[in-house]
Amino acid sequence: MQEYKKLNAVITGVGMFVPEKVMDNAYFESIIDTSDEWITTRTGIKERRKLENGATSDMAAKAILDLLKSKNMSAEEIDVIIIPTATPDMLFPATACIVQRKVGAVNAWGFDLLAACSGFLFALQVGRSLIESGSYKKVIVCGSDKMTSITDYTDRNTCILFGDASAAVLLEPTEDLSIGIQDSILKVDGNGEEHLHMKGGGSLNPPTHETVDKKMHYIYQDGKAVYKAAVPGMANVSYEIMQKNNLTSDDVAYLVPHQANLRIIDATAKRMGVGKEKVMININKYGNTTTATIPLCLTEYSRNGKLKKGDKIILAAFGAGYTWGSMYIVWGMD
Ligand code: COA
């Protein structure tokens, strides 16, 4: 009988793309009734980016090409491309197919995954399984979202929150089980639909003049309801994964949280008992970029030398669905 070696999936490459155009809080003061002070204290956001031309796939292709360049790797080596996104270029084909063409990944297959702000975590879990099974050797997971395409810039409750970006990781197998993805806890609760959704454009409400007039092609969020679910959701699952893996707050090098609101992030860190210096933050610069927030953090902290091989990190997210979860990873890149 053939013996199968246990493999871990480890992140061996990172890449990112953020559009040039910056929308700062002063810009929002000029278009809606708000203030820099309100936005900063309630959310922690100072700036976000806007893609002026192009689509989600263009940002994803640029993030993946950035990753390939940093690894000196050819697109032909990629086996699988998974694109978690809430803003696909079209309803079909999958954005992953368009990205495959744009980067020239001629040997890859791929698909999109929809889990809103938890999309990157869910996709990482799928990518991990493809690697651990021994079936694939190079899997790209690229969170990419053009949130400005579904944001109503007359709705002050939501428009200040979101931005556009893309970031990617490469997963490869390793026989060194002390590094790579160690554990995950992932959850959904469909009762969340009521509080956070985009109702128009799908099979329930195909586009009509009426769906456009009723603004059904924009994000709807009951911020208070989502906030109330997100704080315990993200905090508890992050604490739970520490308990499950016998990790103390001293063991944890970084919390890598989804960046929806600095207050939700602070509550999660507090529950885990980790100090602010151990929390990766980019919400001030980019706002909520949905599936890109976590890989953007990983790329920036890895490239600026703050994230080192052997660091134990906890990823955590909460989003529409509701979807939420946490992941425990031992960083494997030098
Ligand atoms: N500028 C100024 N005032 C604003 C505003 C803005 N941009 N947006 C809302 N307000 C007002 C509201 O109208 C409300 O006024 P009222 O009390 O007169 O009705 C007041 O500020 C407080 O609103 P509230 O909804 O209680 O604010 P909040 O402290 O909950 O913060 C969010 C709002 C959206 C930042 C917050 O609820 C949040 O982050 N929610 C969760 C987001 C999330 O995690 N999403 C999941 C992943 S996408």
mmCIF file of C-alpha atoms and ligand atoms in Angstrom, residues 32-35 38 42-43 117 156-157 160-162 196 221 223-224 226-227 230 258 260-261 263-264 288 318-319, ligand 1:
data_model
loop_
_atom_site.group_PDB
_atom_site.id
_atom_site.type_symbol
_atom_site.label_atom_id
_atom_site.label_comp_id
_atom_site.label_asym_id
_atom_site.label_seq_id
_atom_site.Cartn_x
_atom_site.Cartn_y
_atom_site.Cartn_z
ATOM 1 C CA ILE A 32 -22.030 63.964 2.737
ATOM 2 C CA ASP A 33 -22.915 65.207 6.224
ATOM 3 C CA THR A 34 -19.985 63.761 8.186
ATOM 4 C CA SER A 35 -16.699 64.738 9.819
ATOM 5 C CA TRP A 38 -16.746 61.032 13.519
ATOM 6 C CA ARG A 42 -16.150 55.426 15.143
ATOM 7 C CA THR A 43 -14.168 53.395 12.597
ATOM 8 C CA CYS A 117 -15.534 39.671 4.467
ATOM 9 C CA ARG A 156 -23.348 58.126 4.970
ATOM 10 C CA ASN A 157 -23.818 54.985 7.061
ATOM 11 C CA ILE A 160 -17.217 55.973 4.397
ATOM 12 C CA LEU A 161 -16.343 52.369 5.240
ATOM 13 C CA PHE A 162 -15.226 50.704 2.025
ATOM 14 C CA LEU A 196 -26.082 42.938 5.599
ATOM 15 C CA GLN A 221 -25.941 47.377 6.186
ATOM 16 C CA GLY A 223 -24.381 48.907 11.161
ATOM 17 C CA LYS A 224 -25.555 48.573 14.753
ATOM 18 C CA VAL A 226 -23.810 43.884 12.462
ATOM 19 C CA TYR A 227 -21.569 45.511 15.060
ATOM 20 C CA ALA A 230 -19.324 41.057 14.892
ATOM 21 C CA HIS A 258 -10.366 41.631 9.099
ATOM 22 C CA ALA A 260 -14.071 46.561 9.247
ATOM 23 C CA ASN A 261 -13.911 48.723 12.351
ATOM 24 C CA ARG A 263 -13.362 49.077 17.717
ATOM 25 C CA ILE A 264 -14.234 45.500 16.663
ATOM 26 C CA ASN A 288 -12.664 47.889 4.593
ATOM 27 C CA PHE A 318 -16.494 38.480 10.308
ATOM 28 C CA GLY A 319 -18.773 39.377 7.411
HETATM 29 N N1 COA B 1 -20.965 60.598 9.757
HETATM 30 C C1 COA B 1 -21.628 61.143 10.797
HETATM 31 N N2 COA B 1 -22.625 60.526 11.441
HETATM 32 C C2 COA B 1 -22.973 59.303 11.008
HETATM 33 C C3 COA B 1 -22.333 58.671 9.919
HETATM 34 C C4 COA B 1 -21.292 59.374 9.286
HETATM 35 N N3 COA B 1 -20.626 58.880 8.235
HETATM 36 N N4 COA B 1 -22.895 57.475 9.724
HETATM 37 C C5 COA B 1 -23.846 57.341 10.651
HETATM 38 N N5 COA B 1 -23.898 58.433 11.421
HETATM 39 C C6 COA B 1 -24.789 58.727 12.529
HETATM 40 C C7 COA B 1 -26.017 57.866 12.511
HETATM 41 O O1 COA B 1 -26.984 58.457 11.667
HETATM 42 C C8 COA B 1 -26.456 57.881 13.959
HETATM 43 O O2 COA B 1 -27.172 59.066 14.214
HETATM 44 P P1 COA B 1 -28.526 59.018 15.065
HETATM 45 O O3 COA B 1 -28.100 58.501 16.405
HETATM 46 O O4 COA B 1 -28.944 60.442 15.058
HETATM 47 O O5 COA B 1 -29.422 58.093 14.334
HETATM 48 C C9 COA B 1 -25.132 57.993 14.715
HETATM 49 O O6 COA B 1 -24.136 58.418 13.757
HETATM 50 C C10 COA B 1 -24.685 56.709 15.371
HETATM 51 O O7 COA B 1 -24.879 55.647 14.454
HETATM 52 P P2 COA B 1 -24.509 54.187 14.826
HETATM 53 O O8 COA B 1 -25.012 53.280 13.762
HETATM 54 O O9 COA B 1 -24.865 53.917 16.244
HETATM 55 O O10 COA B 1 -22.920 54.263 14.763
HETATM 56 P P3 COA B 1 -21.929 53.181 15.223
HETATM 57 O O11 COA B 1 -21.151 53.668 16.367
HETATM 58 O O12 COA B 1 -22.572 51.828 15.322
HETATM 59 O O13 COA B 1 -20.934 53.094 13.971
HETATM 60 C C11 COA B 1 -20.573 51.698 12.047
HETATM 61 C C12 COA B 1 -21.443 52.789 12.699
HETATM 62 C C13 COA B 1 -21.143 51.331 10.686
HETATM 63 C C14 COA B 1 -19.176 52.263 11.880
HETATM 64 C C15 COA B 1 -20.545 50.466 12.970
HETATM 65 O O14 COA B 1 -21.859 50.152 13.343
HETATM 66 C C16 COA B 1 -19.899 49.259 12.386
HETATM 67 O O15 COA B 1 -18.711 49.226 12.188
HETATM 68 N N6 COA B 1 -20.660 48.187 12.140
HETATM 69 C C17 COA B 1 -20.139 46.876 11.767
HETATM 70 C C18 COA B 1 -19.419 46.860 10.450
HETATM 71 C C19 COA B 1 -18.943 45.463 10.147
HETATM 72 O O16 COA B 1 -18.264 44.822 10.925
HETATM 73 N N7 COA B 1 -19.330 44.916 9.023
HETATM 74 C C20 COA B 1 -19.055 43.535 8.777
HETATM 75 C C21 COA B 1 -18.046 43.330 7.797
HETATM 76 S S1 COA B 1 -18.395 44.186 6.311
#
